[in-house]
mmCIF file of C-alpha atoms in Angstrom:
data_model
loop_
_atom_site.group_PDB
_atom_site.id
_atom_site.type_symbol
_atom_site.label_atom_id
_atom_site.label_comp_id
_atom_site.label_asym_id
_atom_site.label_seq_id
_atom_site.Cartn_x
_atom_site.Cartn_y
_atom_site.Cartn_z
ATOM 1 C CA MET A 1 -19.866 -34.667 101.352
ATOM 2 C CA ALA A 2 -20.481 -38.678 102.074
ATOM 3 C CA ARG A 3 -19.376 -41.446 100.729
ATOM 4 C CA ARG A 4 -20.219 -44.621 100.393
ATOM 5 C CA ILE A 5 -18.347 -47.236 98.402
ATOM 6 C CA THR A 6 -19.464 -50.847 97.538
ATOM 7 C CA THR A 7 -18.491 -54.235 95.932
ATOM 8 C CA SER A 8 -21.779 -55.311 95.054
ATOM 9 C CA THR A 9 -23.661 -54.577 91.756
ATOM 10 C CA GLN A 10 -27.012 -54.865 92.658
ATOM 11 C CA GLY A 11 -29.055 -52.153 92.043
ATOM 12 C CA VAL A 12 -26.537 -49.996 90.064
ATOM 13 C CA ARG A 13 -28.036 -47.728 86.567
ATOM 14 C CA PRO A 14 -25.639 -46.436 84.043
ATOM 15 C CA VAL A 15 -25.204 -43.276 84.501
ATOM 16 C CA GLU A 16 -27.125 -41.376 81.019
ATOM 17 C CA TRP A 17 -25.434 -38.073 80.396
ATOM 18 C CA ARG A 18 -26.718 -35.610 78.570
ATOM 19 C CA THR A 19 -25.156 -33.370 75.680
ATOM 20 C CA SER A 20 -25.375 -29.697 75.143
ATOM 21 C CA PRO A 21 -26.381 -28.140 71.987
ATOM 22 C CA VAL A 22 -23.233 -27.190 71.110
ATOM 23 C CA GLU A 23 -21.916 -30.420 71.594
ATOM 24 C CA GLU A 24 -24.866 -32.171 69.355
ATOM 25 C CA GLU A 25 -24.068 -30.103 66.459
ATOM 26 C CA CYS A 26 -20.593 -30.090 66.183
ATOM 27 C CA PRO A 27 -20.361 -33.198 64.069
ATOM 28 C CA ALA A 28 -22.949 -31.726 61.599
ATOM 29 C CA GLN A 29 -20.917 -28.862 61.165
ATOM 30 C CA VAL A 30 -17.662 -30.399 60.797
ATOM 31 C CA PRO A 31 -18.150 -31.920 57.652
ATOM 32 C CA VAL A 32 -19.913 -28.678 55.701
ATOM 33 C CA VAL A 33 -16.695 -26.314 57.453
ATOM 34 C CA THR A 34 -14.752 -28.857 55.345
ATOM 35 C CA ARG A 35 -16.580 -28.224 52.499
ATOM 36 C CA GLU A 36 -16.512 -24.544 52.209
ATOM 37 C CA ARG A 37 -12.700 -24.856 52.342
ATOM 38 C CA ASN A 38 -12.584 -27.344 50.044
ATOM 39 C CA LEU A 39 -14.385 -24.982 47.311
ATOM 40 C CA GLU A 40 -13.252 -21.832 48.883
ATOM 41 C CA ALA A 41 -9.561 -23.026 47.679
ATOM 42 C CA GLN A 42 -10.801 -24.211 44.267
ATOM 43 C CA PHE A 43 -11.943 -21.113 43.864
ATOM 44 C CA ALA A 44 -8.513 -19.329 44.626
ATOM 45 C CA THR A 45 -7.310 -21.937 42.945
ATOM 46 C CA GLU A 46 -9.253 -21.172 39.601
ATOM 47 C CA ILE A 47 -9.091 -17.466 40.142
ATOM 48 C CA ALA A 48 -5.593 -18.247 40.199
ATOM 49 C CA GLU A 49 -5.340 -20.489 36.868
ATOM 50 C CA LEU A 50 -7.545 -17.991 35.503
ATOM 51 C CA GLN A 51 -5.194 -14.428 36.629
ATOM 52 C CA ARG A 52 -2.018 -16.209 35.206
ATOM 53 C CA ALA A 53 -3.869 -17.347 31.713
ATOM 54 C CA ARG A 54 -5.134 -13.359 31.793
ATOM 55 C CA GLN A 55 -1.391 -12.398 32.416
ATOM 56 C CA SER A 56 -0.244 -14.902 29.941
ATOM 57 C CA GLU A 57 -3.190 -13.686 27.268
ATOM 58 C CA SER A 58 -1.732 -10.321 27.716
ATOM 59 C CA ALA A 59 1.520 -10.779 27.362
ATOM 60 C CA ARG A 60 1.431 -12.613 24.255
ATOM 61 C CA ALA A 61 -0.936 -10.043 22.734
ATOM 62 C CA ARG A 62 1.479 -7.240 23.597
ATOM 63 C CA GLN A 63 4.534 -9.551 22.496
ATOM 64 C CA GLU A 64 2.077 -9.348 19.673
ATOM 65 C CA GLY A 65 1.086 -5.954 19.013
ATOM 66 C CA PHE A 66 5.102 -5.116 19.401
ATOM 67 C CA GLN A 67 5.900 -7.599 16.715
ATOM 68 C CA GLU A 68 2.473 -6.242 14.311
ATOM 69 C CA GLY A 69 3.706 -2.491 14.947
ATOM 70 C CA LEU A 70 7.402 -3.817 14.713
ATOM 71 C CA ARG A 71 6.452 -5.539 10.969
ATOM 72 C CA GLN A 72 4.370 -2.083 10.492
ATOM 73 C CA GLY A 73 7.868 0.016 11.095
ATOM 74 C CA LYS A 74 9.782 -1.693 9.097
ATOM 75 C CA GLU A 75 7.613 -2.041 6.419
ATOM 76 C CA GLN A 76 6.906 2.066 6.728
ATOM 77 C CA SER A 77 10.352 2.935 6.915
ATOM 78 C CA ALA A 78 11.678 0.632 3.746
ATOM 79 C CA ALA A 79 8.946 2.071 2.110
ATOM 80 C CA GLU A 80 9.694 6.125 3.350
ATOM 81 C CA VAL A 81 13.808 4.951 1.920
ATOM 82 C CA LYS A 82 12.269 4.072 -1.379
ATOM 83 C CA ASN A 83 10.001 6.988 -1.860
ATOM 84 C CA ALA A 84 13.269 9.285 -0.447
ATOM 85 C CA SER A 85 15.416 7.144 -2.597
ATOM 86 C CA LEU A 86 13.047 7.691 -5.571
ATOM 87 C CA ARG A 87 13.014 11.043 -4.584
ATOM 88 C CA LEU A 88 16.413 11.272 -5.091
ATOM 89 C CA ALA A 89 17.168 10.749 -8.178
ATOM 90 C CA ASP A 90 14.318 12.132 -9.880
ATOM 91 C CA ALA A 91 16.582 15.047 -8.192
ATOM 92 C CA MET A 92 19.218 13.920 -9.542
ATOM 93 C CA GLN A 93 17.649 13.203 -12.854
ATOM 94 C CA GLU A 94 16.462 17.631 -13.257
ATOM 95 C CA MET A 95 19.573 18.579 -12.152
ATOM 96 C CA ALA A 96 21.729 16.913 -14.460
ATOM 97 C CA ALA A 97 19.075 18.086 -17.204
ATOM 98 C CA PHE A 98 19.342 21.300 -15.807
ATOM 99 C CA LYS A 99 23.108 21.914 -15.996
ATOM 100 C CA LYS A 100 23.180 19.422 -19.236
ATOM 101 C CA LYS A 101 20.685 22.514 -20.731
ATOM 102 C CA MET A 102 22.628 25.323 -18.820
ATOM 103 C CA ARG A 103 25.616 23.693 -20.839
ATOM 104 C CA ARG A 104 23.816 23.743 -23.825
ATOM 105 C CA GLU A 105 22.293 28.618 -22.926
ATOM 106 C CA ALA A 106 26.237 28.855 -21.858
ATOM 107 C CA GLU A 107 27.236 27.839 -24.661
ATOM 108 C CA ALA A 108 24.704 28.951 -27.319
ATOM 109 C CA GLU A 109 24.986 32.320 -25.852
ATOM 110 C CA VAL A 110 29.465 32.063 -26.231
ATOM 111 C CA VAL A 111 28.578 31.295 -30.026
ATOM 112 C CA LYS A 112 25.885 33.559 -30.371
ATOM 113 C CA LEU A 113 28.115 36.626 -28.797
ATOM 114 C CA SER A 114 31.798 34.962 -30.629
ATOM 115 C CA LEU A 115 29.065 35.748 -34.143
ATOM 116 C CA ALA A 116 28.323 39.087 -33.520
ATOM 117 C CA ILE A 117 31.755 40.451 -33.133
ATOM 118 C CA ALA A 118 32.707 37.958 -36.103
ATOM 119 C CA ARG A 119 30.022 40.188 -37.900
ATOM 120 C CA ARG A 120 31.114 43.730 -36.261
ATOM 121 C CA ILE A 121 34.610 42.769 -37.641
ATOM 122 C CA LEU A 122 33.999 41.787 -41.174
ATOM 123 C CA HIS A 123 31.436 44.171 -41.523
ATOM 124 C CA ARG A 124 34.582 46.706 -40.560
ATOM 125 C CA GLU A 125 36.981 45.033 -42.971
ATOM 126 C CA VAL A 126 34.704 44.647 -46.016
ATOM 127 C CA ASN A 127 33.957 48.948 -45.849
ATOM 128 C CA ALA A 128 37.238 49.621 -45.007
ATOM 129 C CA ASP A 129 38.605 46.785 -48.052
ATOM 130 C CA PRO A 130 36.348 45.882 -50.219
ATOM 131 C CA ASP A 131 39.071 43.462 -51.867
ATOM 132 C CA SER A 132 38.896 42.120 -48.273
ATOM 133 C CA ILE A 133 36.094 39.688 -49.132
ATOM 134 C CA ARG A 134 37.995 37.292 -52.596
ATOM 135 C CA GLY A 135 38.407 34.846 -50.013
ATOM 136 C CA ILE A 136 34.854 34.454 -49.985
ATOM 137 C CA VAL A 137 34.549 35.115 -53.786
ATOM 138 C CA HIS A 138 36.969 32.557 -54.829
ATOM 139 C CA ALA A 139 35.613 29.716 -52.656
ATOM 140 C CA ALA A 140 31.862 30.552 -54.140
ATOM 141 C CA LEU A 141 34.021 30.421 -57.460
ATOM 142 C CA GLU A 142 34.768 26.813 -56.301
ATOM 143 C CA LYS A 143 31.793 25.535 -55.116
ATOM 144 C CA LEU A 144 29.759 26.599 -58.666
ATOM 145 C CA GLY A 145 32.721 25.101 -60.044
ATOM 146 C CA ARG A 146 31.334 24.998 -64.455
ATOM 147 C CA ARG A 147 28.296 26.353 -63.579
ATOM 148 C CA GLU A 148 27.291 29.116 -65.978
ATOM 149 C CA ILE A 149 27.410 32.633 -64.009
ATOM 150 C CA LEU A 150 24.524 35.542 -65.250
ATOM 151 C CA ARG A 151 25.301 38.459 -62.919
ATOM 152 C CA VAL A 152 26.793 38.486 -59.136
ATOM 153 C CA ARG A 153 24.047 40.919 -56.878
ATOM 154 C CA VAL A 154 26.969 42.770 -54.628
ATOM 155 C CA HIS A 155 26.626 45.971 -52.328
ATOM 156 C CA THR A 156 27.002 48.888 -53.382
ATOM 157 C CA GLY A 157 30.137 50.100 -52.940
ATOM 158 C CA ALA A 158 31.686 46.570 -53.829
ATOM 159 C CA VAL A 159 30.759 46.548 -57.454
ATOM 160 C CA GLN A 160 34.719 47.863 -58.594
ATOM 161 C CA ALA A 161 35.982 45.400 -56.411
ATOM 162 C CA ILE A 162 34.255 42.249 -57.195
ATOM 163 C CA GLN A 163 34.362 42.340 -61.062
ATOM 164 C CA ALA A 164 38.291 42.699 -59.777
ATOM 165 C CA ILE A 165 38.350 40.145 -58.633
ATOM 166 C CA LEU A 166 36.681 37.972 -60.983
ATOM 167 C CA GLU A 167 39.065 39.359 -64.280
ATOM 168 C CA GLN A 168 41.619 37.601 -61.596
ATOM 169 C CA ALA A 169 40.463 34.488 -60.738
ATOM 170 C CA GLY A 170 39.318 34.335 -64.806
ATOM 171 C CA SER A 171 35.870 34.338 -65.221
ATOM 172 C CA SER A 172 34.595 35.158 -68.922
ATOM 173 C CA GLY A 173 33.957 39.001 -68.977
ATOM 174 C CA SER A 174 30.357 38.117 -69.512
ATOM 175 C CA ILE A 175 29.773 37.746 -66.029
ATOM 176 C CA GLU A 176 27.522 40.835 -64.728
ATOM 177 C CA VAL A 177 28.526 42.730 -61.909
ATOM 178 C CA VAL A 178 25.247 44.578 -60.555
ATOM 179 C CA ALA A 179 24.701 47.296 -57.164
ATOM 180 C CA ASP A 180 21.944 46.136 -55.149
ATOM 181 C CA PRO A 181 20.749 49.131 -52.773
ATOM 182 C CA ARG A 182 19.920 46.281 -50.537
ATOM 183 C CA MET A 183 22.423 44.140 -49.486
ATOM 184 C CA ALA A 184 24.522 45.723 -46.681
ATOM 185 C CA ALA A 185 28.112 44.990 -46.965
ATOM 186 C CA GLY A 186 29.763 41.671 -47.912
ATOM 187 C CA GLY A 187 26.419 41.130 -49.481
ATOM 188 C CA LEU A 188 27.068 38.968 -52.219
ATOM 189 C CA ILE A 189 25.023 36.710 -54.317
ATOM 190 C CA PHE A 190 25.382 34.723 -57.853
ATOM 191 C CA GLU A 191 23.035 34.364 -60.094
ATOM 192 C CA THR A 192 23.428 31.127 -62.418
ATOM 193 C CA SER A 193 20.981 28.803 -65.124
ATOM 194 C CA LEU A 194 20.436 26.618 -62.096
ATOM 195 C CA GLY A 195 19.896 28.595 -59.203
ATOM 196 C CA GLU A 196 21.167 31.079 -57.233
ATOM 197 C CA LEU A 197 24.152 31.245 -54.207
ATOM 198 C CA ASP A 198 24.604 33.263 -51.582
ATOM 199 C CA ALA A 199 28.240 34.062 -50.092
ATOM 200 C CA SER A 200 26.942 36.955 -48.449
ATOM 201 C CA VAL A 201 29.543 37.641 -45.281
ATOM 202 C CA ASP A 202 26.138 37.216 -42.823
ATOM 203 C CA THR A 203 24.959 33.948 -44.566
ATOM 204 C CA GLN A 204 28.497 32.093 -43.810
ATOM 205 C CA LEU A 205 28.120 34.139 -40.003
ATOM 206 C CA ASN A 206 24.308 32.383 -39.741
ATOM 207 C CA GLU A 207 25.639 29.149 -41.154
ATOM 208 C CA ILE A 208 28.408 28.556 -39.231
ATOM 209 C CA GLN A 209 25.320 29.231 -36.678
ATOM 210 C CA ARG A 210 23.291 26.825 -37.638
ATOM 211 C CA GLY A 211 26.561 23.926 -37.463
ATOM 212 C CA PHE A 212 27.193 25.684 -34.041
ATOM 213 C CA ALA A 213 23.417 24.797 -33.292
ATOM 214 C CA ASP A 214 22.848 21.918 -34.634
ATOM 215 C CA ARG A 215 25.959 20.287 -32.788
ATOM 216 C CA LEU A 216 24.438 21.489 -29.414
ATOM 217 C CA ALA A 217 21.788 19.696 -30.067
ATOM 218 C CA LEU A 218 23.108 16.025 -30.120
ATOM 219 C CA SER A 219 25.433 17.044 -27.260
#
Protein backbone atom coordinates (compact mmCIF):
# COMPACT_ATOMS: atom_id res chain seq x y z
CA MET A 1 0.00 0.00 0.00
CA ALA A 2 1.36 3.47 -1.08
CA ARG A 3 1.71 6.26 1.37
CA ARG A 4 2.15 9.97 0.89
CA ILE A 5 3.55 12.30 3.47
CA THR A 6 2.68 15.99 3.21
CA THR A 7 3.47 18.89 5.40
CA SER A 8 0.44 20.93 4.45
CA THR A 9 -2.57 20.94 6.64
CA GLN A 10 -4.93 22.08 4.03
CA GLY A 11 -7.68 19.70 3.23
CA VAL A 12 -6.89 17.63 6.27
CA ARG A 13 -9.81 16.71 8.45
CA PRO A 14 -9.65 15.06 11.82
CA VAL A 15 -10.67 11.45 11.94
CA GLU A 16 -13.68 10.67 14.12
CA TRP A 17 -13.31 7.33 15.84
CA ARG A 18 -16.47 5.39 16.47
CA THR A 19 -16.92 3.75 19.84
CA SER A 20 -18.08 0.19 20.03
CA PRO A 21 -21.26 -0.71 22.02
CA VAL A 22 -19.19 -2.35 24.73
CA GLU A 23 -17.06 0.73 25.19
CA GLU A 24 -20.19 2.89 25.38
CA GLU A 25 -21.72 0.77 28.18
CA CYS A 26 -18.61 0.43 30.39
CA PRO A 27 -18.56 3.99 31.75
CA ALA A 28 -22.18 3.59 32.93
CA GLN A 29 -21.67 0.11 34.48
CA VAL A 30 -18.67 1.00 36.62
CA PRO A 31 -20.66 2.98 39.24
CA VAL A 32 -23.36 0.26 39.39
CA VAL A 33 -20.85 -2.52 40.07
CA THR A 34 -19.20 -0.42 42.72
CA ARG A 35 -22.51 0.19 44.47
CA GLU A 36 -23.37 -3.48 44.34
CA ARG A 37 -20.01 -4.40 45.76
CA ASN A 38 -20.41 -1.79 48.48
CA LEU A 39 -23.85 -3.10 49.32
CA GLU A 40 -22.57 -6.65 49.40
CA ALA A 41 -19.77 -5.62 51.73
CA GLN A 42 -22.22 -3.71 53.91
CA PHE A 43 -24.60 -6.68 54.02
CA ALA A 44 -21.72 -9.00 54.84
CA THR A 45 -20.65 -6.69 57.65
CA GLU A 46 -24.18 -6.46 59.02
CA ILE A 47 -24.62 -10.23 58.79
CA ALA A 48 -21.32 -10.75 60.61
CA GLU A 49 -22.39 -8.28 63.28
CA LEU A 50 -25.74 -10.06 63.62
CA GLN A 51 -23.99 -13.40 63.90
CA ARG A 52 -21.61 -12.05 66.54
CA ALA A 53 -24.56 -10.50 68.39
CA ARG A 54 -26.47 -13.78 68.22
CA GLN A 55 -23.44 -15.74 69.42
CA SER A 56 -22.93 -13.24 72.24
CA GLU A 57 -26.60 -13.43 73.17
CA SER A 58 -26.50 -17.23 73.06
CA ALA A 59 -23.39 -17.26 75.21
CA ARG A 60 -24.99 -14.84 77.66
CA ALA A 61 -28.17 -16.91 77.72
CA ARG A 62 -26.17 -20.08 78.32
CA GLN A 63 -24.24 -18.38 81.10
CA GLU A 64 -27.45 -17.06 82.67
CA GLY A 65 -29.03 -20.49 82.33
CA PHE A 66 -25.99 -22.08 83.89
CA GLN A 67 -26.02 -19.62 86.76
CA GLU A 68 -29.77 -20.07 87.25
CA GLY A 69 -29.39 -23.84 87.16
CA LEU A 70 -26.50 -23.61 89.60
CA ARG A 71 -28.56 -21.43 91.93
CA GLN A 72 -31.56 -23.73 91.74
CA GLY A 73 -29.27 -26.71 92.27
CA LYS A 74 -27.78 -25.09 95.36
CA GLU A 75 -31.22 -24.22 96.72
CA GLN A 76 -32.48 -27.74 96.05
CA SER A 77 -29.39 -29.26 97.64
CA ALA A 78 -29.74 -27.00 100.67
CA ALA A 79 -33.42 -27.95 100.99
CA GLU A 80 -32.59 -31.65 100.70
CA VAL A 81 -29.83 -31.33 103.29
CA LYS A 82 -32.21 -29.49 105.62
CA ASN A 83 -34.92 -32.11 105.16
CA ALA A 84 -32.40 -34.89 105.71
CA SER A 85 -31.20 -33.18 108.89
CA LEU A 86 -34.77 -32.86 110.15
CA ARG A 87 -35.47 -36.51 109.36
CA LEU A 88 -32.26 -37.52 111.12
CA ALA A 89 -33.17 -35.44 114.17
CA ASP A 90 -36.65 -37.01 114.25
CA ALA A 91 -35.14 -40.48 113.90
CA MET A 92 -32.70 -39.79 116.72
CA GLN A 93 -35.52 -38.54 118.96
CA GLU A 94 -37.60 -41.60 118.12
CA MET A 95 -34.63 -43.84 118.82
CA ALA A 96 -33.96 -42.12 122.14
CA ALA A 97 -37.65 -42.41 123.09
CA PHE A 98 -37.67 -46.05 122.00
CA LYS A 99 -34.56 -46.84 124.03
CA LYS A 100 -36.04 -45.07 127.05
CA LYS A 101 -39.29 -46.98 126.62
CA MET A 102 -37.45 -50.28 126.26
CA ARG A 103 -35.38 -49.51 129.35
CA ARG A 104 -38.49 -48.66 131.38
CA GLU A 105 -40.27 -51.77 130.16
CA ALA A 106 -37.23 -53.92 130.90
CA GLU A 107 -36.88 -52.42 134.37
CA ALA A 108 -40.62 -52.85 134.96
CA GLU A 109 -40.37 -56.50 133.92
CA VAL A 110 -37.40 -56.98 136.25
CA VAL A 111 -39.39 -55.42 139.11
CA LYS A 112 -42.41 -57.64 138.39
CA LEU A 113 -40.24 -60.73 138.23
CA SER A 114 -38.42 -59.83 141.44
CA LEU A 115 -41.67 -59.15 143.30
CA ALA A 116 -43.20 -62.36 141.98
CA ILE A 117 -40.22 -64.29 143.33
CA ALA A 118 -40.41 -62.41 146.66
CA ARG A 119 -44.15 -63.09 146.90
CA ARG A 120 -43.63 -66.81 146.34
CA ILE A 121 -40.84 -66.98 148.92
CA LEU A 122 -42.79 -65.03 151.55
CA HIS A 123 -45.92 -67.11 151.08
CA ARG A 124 -43.88 -70.27 151.47
CA GLU A 125 -42.20 -68.93 154.60
CA VAL A 126 -45.51 -67.82 156.14
CA ASN A 127 -47.11 -71.18 155.42
CA ALA A 128 -44.16 -73.03 156.94
CA ASP A 129 -43.71 -70.66 159.89
CA PRO A 130 -46.55 -68.22 160.73
CA ASP A 131 -44.26 -66.55 163.25
CA SER A 132 -42.18 -65.20 160.32
CA ILE A 133 -44.76 -62.42 159.92
CA ARG A 134 -43.62 -60.95 163.25
CA GLY A 135 -41.79 -58.06 161.58
CA ILE A 136 -44.90 -57.01 159.63
CA VAL A 137 -47.00 -57.07 162.82
CA HIS A 138 -44.52 -54.85 164.71
CA ALA A 139 -44.35 -52.41 161.75
CA ALA A 140 -48.16 -52.18 161.69
CA LEU A 141 -48.34 -51.54 165.45
CA GLU A 142 -45.77 -48.73 165.16
CA LYS A 143 -47.73 -47.19 162.31
CA LEU A 144 -51.01 -47.31 164.24
CA GLY A 145 -49.41 -45.73 167.30
CA ARG A 146 -52.00 -45.07 170.00
CA ARG A 147 -55.02 -45.88 167.92
CA GLU A 148 -57.47 -48.23 169.54
CA ILE A 149 -57.27 -51.62 167.84
CA LEU A 150 -60.61 -53.37 167.86
CA ARG A 151 -59.65 -56.63 166.16
CA VAL A 152 -57.24 -58.22 163.70
CA ARG A 153 -58.31 -60.38 160.76
CA VAL A 154 -55.73 -62.94 159.67
CA HIS A 155 -55.26 -66.06 157.58
CA THR A 156 -56.83 -69.13 159.15
CA GLY A 157 -53.54 -70.84 159.92
CA ALA A 158 -51.96 -67.76 161.57
CA VAL A 159 -54.42 -67.00 164.44
CA GLN A 160 -52.34 -68.43 167.28
CA ALA A 161 -49.09 -66.98 165.94
CA ILE A 162 -50.59 -63.47 165.69
CA GLN A 163 -52.05 -63.71 169.23
CA ALA A 164 -48.65 -64.67 170.60
CA ILE A 165 -46.93 -61.84 168.76
CA LEU A 166 -49.45 -59.27 170.06
CA GLU A 167 -49.01 -60.49 173.63
CA GLN A 168 -45.23 -60.32 173.34
CA ALA A 169 -45.54 -56.82 171.94
CA GLY A 170 -47.48 -55.78 175.08
CA SER A 171 -50.70 -55.02 173.23
CA SER A 172 -53.98 -55.09 175.13
CA GLY A 173 -55.52 -58.49 175.60
CA SER A 174 -58.83 -57.07 174.46
CA ILE A 175 -57.70 -57.22 170.82
CA GLU A 176 -59.68 -59.93 169.07
CA VAL A 177 -57.84 -62.05 166.50
CA VAL A 178 -60.28 -63.41 163.93
CA ALA A 179 -59.59 -66.00 161.21
CA ASP A 180 -60.70 -64.86 157.76
CA PRO A 181 -60.94 -67.78 155.29
CA ARG A 182 -60.93 -65.35 152.35
CA MET A 183 -57.38 -64.28 153.15
CA ALA A 184 -54.30 -65.90 151.66
CA ALA A 185 -51.23 -66.78 153.70
CA GLY A 186 -49.70 -63.62 155.10
CA GLY A 187 -53.04 -61.77 155.20
CA LEU A 188 -53.23 -59.27 158.09
CA ILE A 189 -55.80 -56.47 158.56
CA PHE A 190 -56.04 -54.28 161.69
CA GLU A 191 -59.48 -52.83 162.40
CA THR A 192 -59.42 -49.61 164.49
CA SER A 193 -61.93 -47.03 165.63
CA LEU A 194 -60.64 -44.77 162.80
CA GLY A 195 -60.57 -47.34 160.01
CA GLU A 196 -58.59 -50.30 158.76
CA LEU A 197 -54.90 -50.89 158.10
CA ASP A 198 -54.08 -53.61 155.59
CA ALA A 199 -50.65 -54.95 156.52
CA SER A 200 -50.89 -58.15 154.46
CA VAL A 201 -47.82 -59.45 152.67
CA ASP A 202 -49.46 -59.05 149.24
CA THR A 203 -50.47 -55.47 150.06
CA GLN A 204 -46.93 -54.60 151.11
CA LEU A 205 -45.53 -56.09 147.88
CA ASN A 206 -48.12 -54.22 145.78
CA GLU A 207 -47.12 -50.94 147.42
CA ILE A 208 -43.49 -51.68 146.67
CA GLN A 209 -44.41 -52.39 143.03
CA ARG A 210 -46.37 -49.12 142.73
CA GLY A 211 -43.41 -47.24 144.19
CA PHE A 212 -41.10 -48.74 141.58
CA ALA A 213 -43.60 -47.97 138.81
CA ASP A 214 -43.87 -44.33 139.86
CA ARG A 215 -40.10 -44.04 140.02
CA LEU A 216 -39.72 -45.55 136.55
CA ALA A 217 -42.34 -43.19 135.15
CA LEU A 218 -40.34 -40.20 136.36
CA SER A 219 -37.01 -41.46 134.96
